[in-house]
CSV table of C-alpha atoms in Angstrom, one decimal:
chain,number,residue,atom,x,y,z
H,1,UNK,CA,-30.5,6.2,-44.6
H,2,UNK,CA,-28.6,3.0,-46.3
H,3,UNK,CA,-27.3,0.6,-43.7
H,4,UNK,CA,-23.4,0.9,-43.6
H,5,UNK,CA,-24.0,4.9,-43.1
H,6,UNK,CA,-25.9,4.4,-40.2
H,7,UNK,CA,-23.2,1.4,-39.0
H,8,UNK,CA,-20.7,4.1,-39.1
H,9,UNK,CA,-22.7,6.7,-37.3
H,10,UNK,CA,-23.7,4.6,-34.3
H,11,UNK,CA,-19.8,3.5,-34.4
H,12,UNK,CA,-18.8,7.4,-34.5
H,13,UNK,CA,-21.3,8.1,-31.5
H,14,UNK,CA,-20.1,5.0,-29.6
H,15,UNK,CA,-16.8,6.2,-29.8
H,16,UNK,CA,-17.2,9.3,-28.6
H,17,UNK,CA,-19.2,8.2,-25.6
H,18,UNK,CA,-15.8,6.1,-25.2
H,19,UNK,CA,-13.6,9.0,-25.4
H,20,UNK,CA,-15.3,11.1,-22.7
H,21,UNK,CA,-15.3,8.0,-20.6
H,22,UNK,CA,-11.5,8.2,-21.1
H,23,UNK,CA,-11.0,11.6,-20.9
H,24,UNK,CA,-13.2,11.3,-17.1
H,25,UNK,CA,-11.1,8.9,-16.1
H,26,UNK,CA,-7.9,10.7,-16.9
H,27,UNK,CA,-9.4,13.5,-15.3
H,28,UNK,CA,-9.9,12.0,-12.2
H,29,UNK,CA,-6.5,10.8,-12.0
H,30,UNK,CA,-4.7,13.9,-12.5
H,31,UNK,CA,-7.0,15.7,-9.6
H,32,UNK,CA,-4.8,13.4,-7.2
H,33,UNK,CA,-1.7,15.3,-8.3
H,34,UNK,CA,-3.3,18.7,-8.9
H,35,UNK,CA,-4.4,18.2,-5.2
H,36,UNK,CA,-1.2,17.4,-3.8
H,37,UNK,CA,0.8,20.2,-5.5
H,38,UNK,CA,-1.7,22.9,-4.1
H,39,UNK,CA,-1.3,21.5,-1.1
H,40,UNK,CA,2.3,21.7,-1.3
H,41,UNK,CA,2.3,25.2,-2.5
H,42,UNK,CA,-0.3,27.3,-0.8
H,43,UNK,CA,0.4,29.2,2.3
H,44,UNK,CA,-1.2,31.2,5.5
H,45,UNK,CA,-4.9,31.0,6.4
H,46,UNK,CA,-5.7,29.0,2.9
H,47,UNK,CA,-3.3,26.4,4.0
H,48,UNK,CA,-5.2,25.9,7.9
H,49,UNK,CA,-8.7,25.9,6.1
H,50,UNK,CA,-7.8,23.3,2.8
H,51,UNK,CA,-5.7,21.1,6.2
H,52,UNK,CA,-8.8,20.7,8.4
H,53,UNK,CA,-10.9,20.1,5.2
H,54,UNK,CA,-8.5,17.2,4.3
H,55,UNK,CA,-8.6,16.4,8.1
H,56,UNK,CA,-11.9,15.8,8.2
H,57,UNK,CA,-12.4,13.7,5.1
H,58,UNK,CA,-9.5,11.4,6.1
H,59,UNK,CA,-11.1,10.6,9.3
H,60,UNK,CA,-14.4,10.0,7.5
H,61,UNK,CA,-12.7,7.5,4.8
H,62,UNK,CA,-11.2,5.8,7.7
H,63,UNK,CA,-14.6,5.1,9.5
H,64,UNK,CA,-16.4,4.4,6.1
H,65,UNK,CA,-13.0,1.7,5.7
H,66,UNK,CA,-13.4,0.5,9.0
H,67,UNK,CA,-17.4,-0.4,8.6
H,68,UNK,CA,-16.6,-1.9,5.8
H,69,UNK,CA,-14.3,-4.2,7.4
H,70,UNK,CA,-15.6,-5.0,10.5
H,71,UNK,CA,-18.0,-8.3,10.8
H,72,UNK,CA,-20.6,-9.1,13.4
H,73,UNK,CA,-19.9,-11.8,15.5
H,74,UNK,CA,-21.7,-13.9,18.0
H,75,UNK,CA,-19.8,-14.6,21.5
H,76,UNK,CA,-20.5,-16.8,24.7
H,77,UNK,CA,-21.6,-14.6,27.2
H,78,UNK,CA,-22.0,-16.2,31.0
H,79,UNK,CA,-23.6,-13.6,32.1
H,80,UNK,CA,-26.4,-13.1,30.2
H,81,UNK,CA,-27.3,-16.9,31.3
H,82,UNK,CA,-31.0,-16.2,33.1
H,83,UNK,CA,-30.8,-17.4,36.5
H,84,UNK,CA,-33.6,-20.2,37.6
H,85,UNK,CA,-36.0,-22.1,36.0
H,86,UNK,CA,-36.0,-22.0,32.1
H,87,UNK,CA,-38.3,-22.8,29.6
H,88,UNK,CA,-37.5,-26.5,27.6
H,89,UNK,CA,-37.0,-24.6,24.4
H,90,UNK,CA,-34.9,-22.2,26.2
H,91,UNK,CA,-32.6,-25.0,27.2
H,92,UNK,CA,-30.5,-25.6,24.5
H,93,UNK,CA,-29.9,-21.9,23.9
H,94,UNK,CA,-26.5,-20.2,25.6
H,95,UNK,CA,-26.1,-16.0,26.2
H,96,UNK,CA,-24.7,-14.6,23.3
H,97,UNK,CA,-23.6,-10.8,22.8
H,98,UNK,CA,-22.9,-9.6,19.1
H,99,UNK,CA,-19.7,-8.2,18.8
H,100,UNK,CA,-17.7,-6.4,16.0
H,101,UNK,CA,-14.4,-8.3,15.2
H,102,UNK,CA,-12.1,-8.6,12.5
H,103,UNK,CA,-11.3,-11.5,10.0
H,104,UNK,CA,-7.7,-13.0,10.3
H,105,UNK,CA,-7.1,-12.3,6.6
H,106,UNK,CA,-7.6,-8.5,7.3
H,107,UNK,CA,-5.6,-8.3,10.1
H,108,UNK,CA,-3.4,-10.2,8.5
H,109,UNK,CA,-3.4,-7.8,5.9
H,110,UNK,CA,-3.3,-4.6,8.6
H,111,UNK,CA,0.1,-5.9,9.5
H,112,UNK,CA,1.6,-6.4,6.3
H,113,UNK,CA,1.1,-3.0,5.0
H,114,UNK,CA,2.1,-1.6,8.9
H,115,UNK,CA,5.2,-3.9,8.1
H,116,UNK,CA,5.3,-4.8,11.5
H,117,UNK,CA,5.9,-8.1,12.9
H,118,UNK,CA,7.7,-9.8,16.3
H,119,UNK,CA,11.1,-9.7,15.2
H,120,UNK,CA,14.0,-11.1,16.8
H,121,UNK,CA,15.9,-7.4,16.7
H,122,UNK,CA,13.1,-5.3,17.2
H,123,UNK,CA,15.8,-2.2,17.2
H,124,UNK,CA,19.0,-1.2,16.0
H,125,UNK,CA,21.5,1.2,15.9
H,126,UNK,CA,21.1,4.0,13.0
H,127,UNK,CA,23.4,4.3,10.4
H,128,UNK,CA,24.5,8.5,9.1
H,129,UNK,CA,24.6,8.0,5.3
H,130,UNK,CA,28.2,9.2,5.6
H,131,UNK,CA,28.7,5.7,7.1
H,132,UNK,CA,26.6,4.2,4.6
H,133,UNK,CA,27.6,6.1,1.0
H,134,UNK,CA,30.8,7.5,0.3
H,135,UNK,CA,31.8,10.3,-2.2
H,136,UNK,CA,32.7,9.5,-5.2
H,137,UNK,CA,33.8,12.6,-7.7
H,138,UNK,CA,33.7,12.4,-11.5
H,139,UNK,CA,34.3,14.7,-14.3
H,140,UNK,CA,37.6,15.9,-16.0
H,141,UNK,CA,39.0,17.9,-13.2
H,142,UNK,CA,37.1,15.8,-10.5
H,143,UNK,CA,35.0,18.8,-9.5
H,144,UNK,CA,31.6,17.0,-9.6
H,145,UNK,CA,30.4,14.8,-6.5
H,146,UNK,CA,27.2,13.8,-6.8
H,147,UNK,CA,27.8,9.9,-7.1
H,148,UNK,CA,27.5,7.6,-4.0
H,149,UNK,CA,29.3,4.4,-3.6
H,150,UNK,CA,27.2,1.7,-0.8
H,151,UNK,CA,29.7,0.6,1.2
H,152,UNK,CA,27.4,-1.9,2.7
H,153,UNK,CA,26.3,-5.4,1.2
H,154,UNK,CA,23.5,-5.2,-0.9
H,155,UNK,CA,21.0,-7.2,-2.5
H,156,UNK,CA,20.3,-7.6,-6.5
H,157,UNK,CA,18.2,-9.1,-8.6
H,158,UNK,CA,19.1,-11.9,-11.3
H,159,UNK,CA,18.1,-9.1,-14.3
H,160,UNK,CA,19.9,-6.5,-12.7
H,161,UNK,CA,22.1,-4.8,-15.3
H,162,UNK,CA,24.1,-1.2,-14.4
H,163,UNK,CA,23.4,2.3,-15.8
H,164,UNK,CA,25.6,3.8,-17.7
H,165,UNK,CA,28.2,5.8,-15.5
H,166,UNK,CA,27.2,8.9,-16.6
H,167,UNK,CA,23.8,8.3,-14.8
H,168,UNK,CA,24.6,6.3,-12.4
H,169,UNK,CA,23.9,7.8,-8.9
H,170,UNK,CA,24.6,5.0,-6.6
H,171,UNK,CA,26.9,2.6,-7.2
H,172,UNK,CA,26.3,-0.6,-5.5
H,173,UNK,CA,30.3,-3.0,-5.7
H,174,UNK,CA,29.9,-6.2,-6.9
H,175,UNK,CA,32.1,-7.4,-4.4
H,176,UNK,CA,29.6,-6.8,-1.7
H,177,UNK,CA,26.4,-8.3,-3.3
H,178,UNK,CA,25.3,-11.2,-2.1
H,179,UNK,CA,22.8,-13.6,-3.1
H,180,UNK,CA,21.9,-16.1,-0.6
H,181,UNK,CA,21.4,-16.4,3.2
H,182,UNK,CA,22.1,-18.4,6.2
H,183,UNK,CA,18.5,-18.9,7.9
H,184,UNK,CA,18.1,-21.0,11.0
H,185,UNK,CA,14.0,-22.1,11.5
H,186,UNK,CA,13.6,-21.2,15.3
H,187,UNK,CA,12.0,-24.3,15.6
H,188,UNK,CA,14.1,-26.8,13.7
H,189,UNK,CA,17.3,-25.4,15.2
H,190,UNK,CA,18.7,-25.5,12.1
H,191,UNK,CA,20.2,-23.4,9.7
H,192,UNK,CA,20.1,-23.6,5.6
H,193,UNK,CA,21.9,-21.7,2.9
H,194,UNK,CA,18.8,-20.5,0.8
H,195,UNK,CA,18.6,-17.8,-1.9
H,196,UNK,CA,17.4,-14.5,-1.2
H,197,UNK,CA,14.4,-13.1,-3.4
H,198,UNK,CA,14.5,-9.6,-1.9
H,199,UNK,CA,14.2,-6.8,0.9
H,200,UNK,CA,11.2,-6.0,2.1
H,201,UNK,CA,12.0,-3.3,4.7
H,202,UNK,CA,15.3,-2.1,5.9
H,203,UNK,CA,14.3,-0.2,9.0
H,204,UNK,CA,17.2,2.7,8.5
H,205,UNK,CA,15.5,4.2,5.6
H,206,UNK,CA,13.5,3.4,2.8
H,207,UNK,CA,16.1,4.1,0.2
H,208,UNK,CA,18.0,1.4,1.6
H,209,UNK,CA,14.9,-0.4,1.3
H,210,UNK,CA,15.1,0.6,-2.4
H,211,UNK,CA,18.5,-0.1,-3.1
H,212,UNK,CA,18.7,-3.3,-1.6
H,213,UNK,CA,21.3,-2.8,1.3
H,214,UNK,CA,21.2,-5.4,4.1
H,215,UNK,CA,21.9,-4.3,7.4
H,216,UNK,CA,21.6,-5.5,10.8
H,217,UNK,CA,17.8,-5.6,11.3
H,218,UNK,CA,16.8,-5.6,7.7
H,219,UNK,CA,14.0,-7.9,6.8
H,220,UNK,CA,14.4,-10.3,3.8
H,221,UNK,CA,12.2,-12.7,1.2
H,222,UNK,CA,14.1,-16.0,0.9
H,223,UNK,CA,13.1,-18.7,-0.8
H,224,UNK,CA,12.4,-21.3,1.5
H,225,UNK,CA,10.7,-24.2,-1.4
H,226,UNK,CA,13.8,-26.5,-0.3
H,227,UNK,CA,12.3,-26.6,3.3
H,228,UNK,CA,9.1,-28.2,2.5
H,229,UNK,CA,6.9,-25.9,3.8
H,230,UNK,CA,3.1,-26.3,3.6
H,231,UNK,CA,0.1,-24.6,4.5
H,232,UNK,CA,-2.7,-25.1,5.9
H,233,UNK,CA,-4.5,-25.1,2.4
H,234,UNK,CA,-1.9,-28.5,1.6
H,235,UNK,CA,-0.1,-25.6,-0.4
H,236,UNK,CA,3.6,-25.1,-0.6
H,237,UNK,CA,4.6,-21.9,0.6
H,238,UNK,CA,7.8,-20.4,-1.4
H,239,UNK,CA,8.7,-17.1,0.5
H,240,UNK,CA,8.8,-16.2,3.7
H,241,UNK,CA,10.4,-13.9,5.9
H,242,UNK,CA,13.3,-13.6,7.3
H,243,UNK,CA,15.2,-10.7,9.7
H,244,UNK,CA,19.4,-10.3,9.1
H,245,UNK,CA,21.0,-10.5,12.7
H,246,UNK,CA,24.4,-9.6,11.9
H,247,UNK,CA,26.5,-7.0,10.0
H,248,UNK,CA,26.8,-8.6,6.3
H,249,UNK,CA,29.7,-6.3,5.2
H,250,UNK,CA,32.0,-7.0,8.3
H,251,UNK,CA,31.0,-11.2,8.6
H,252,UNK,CA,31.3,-11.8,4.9
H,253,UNK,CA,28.3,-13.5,4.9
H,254,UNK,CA,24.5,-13.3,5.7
H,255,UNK,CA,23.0,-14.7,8.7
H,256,UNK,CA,19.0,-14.5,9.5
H,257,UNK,CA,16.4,-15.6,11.3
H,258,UNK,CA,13.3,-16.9,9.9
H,259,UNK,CA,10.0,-15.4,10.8
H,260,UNK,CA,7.4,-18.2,11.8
């Protein structure tokens, strides 16, 4: 066989061993969605046996997840201190128990994706999306209402640009976005006008979240470069987080708390 045709053939075979590869891959990722639509759909005594499965093998990733995680550490322990006379070599040794504990970067980590921390307002009154949206009808003859209008402030970004109106669902005024924040540092006692980089959890729902509408209680990124701030690395930390404590659309304004 001359050389180029067997250059192509090995290319042809390589290729193909790409392709399935591929097509695997794809596979896999569409059993995910195949998976959750049969759960979605099937009924009755299918329905109790494919939910205990799927029971079962969440509680097993978990452990799995969990083992993964967890570290041994060695801890003081008094008690385990032999009473009486010891050995020389024994002398300079303490009790120790092992113990499973985590690292501060996973807990860390727990608690972001939880989206839990020790906030000033840890609860607040709901809002009924009647209070938050209001009806806005389109069409010749006005008969059409499916567009909402946010009648509280909201939060955009600098590349935001509007849909055009005929798909436009929610309708955020541009008299009630706002860009920057009043944060006092609990520390400092003092309060700086910074800008807002975005919300990371409003706790009435998380299309607010989505949309960008600050509420009371809502927690917020702001850009906090201005202050200084440095970690413990000799970096400069640029966002943090910060919780709104009042009611943006009836102040005018945005007042938070930092998060330290």
């Amino acid at each position: 066989m001359p050389q180029n045709e067997y250059i192509e053939t090995s290319i042809k075979r390589h290729g193909r061993r790409l392709d399935y590869a591929e097509r695997k891959r794809k596979r896999e990722a569409r059993e995910v969605h195949k998976n959750s639509q049969f759960a979605q759909k099937v009924t009755g005594l299918r329905a109790k046996m494919y939910n205990k499965k799927r029971h079962s093998e969440k509680i097993q990733m978990k452990k799995t997840i969990k083992q993964h995680e967890e570290k041994n550490a060695k801890q003081k322990d008094t008690e385990a201190v032999p009473e009486g006379a010891v050995p020389g070599y024994l002398l300079d040794r303490e009790g120790q128990q092992r113990a499973k504990v985590l690292s501060n970067m996973i807990k860390q980590k727990r608690k972001e994706k939880a989206g839990k921390w020790s906030v000033p307002l840890p609860k607040v009154r709901g809002i009924a999306e009647d209070e938050m949206f209001k009806v806005l009808r389109s069409g010749k003859t006005k008969g059409k209402s499916w567009k909402r209008m946010v009648t509280k402030a909201t939060f955009v970004g600098d590349g935001f640009t509007r849909k055009p109106p005929k798909y436009e669902r929610f309708i955020r005024p541009a008299a009630l976005r706002y860009k920057k924040a009043h944060v006092t540092h609990p520390e400092l006692k003092a309060t700086f006008c910074l800008p807002i980089i975005g919300v990371k959890k409003n706790p009435q729902s998380p299309l607010y979240t989505q949309l960008g509408v600050l509420t009371k209680g809502t927690v917020i990124e702001v850009n906090v470069s201005e202050l200084g701030l440095v970690t413990t690395g000799g970096k400069v930390v640029w966002g943090k987080y910060a919780q709104i404590t009042n009611n943006p659309e009836l102040d005018g304004c945005v007042n938070a708390l930092l998060l330290v």
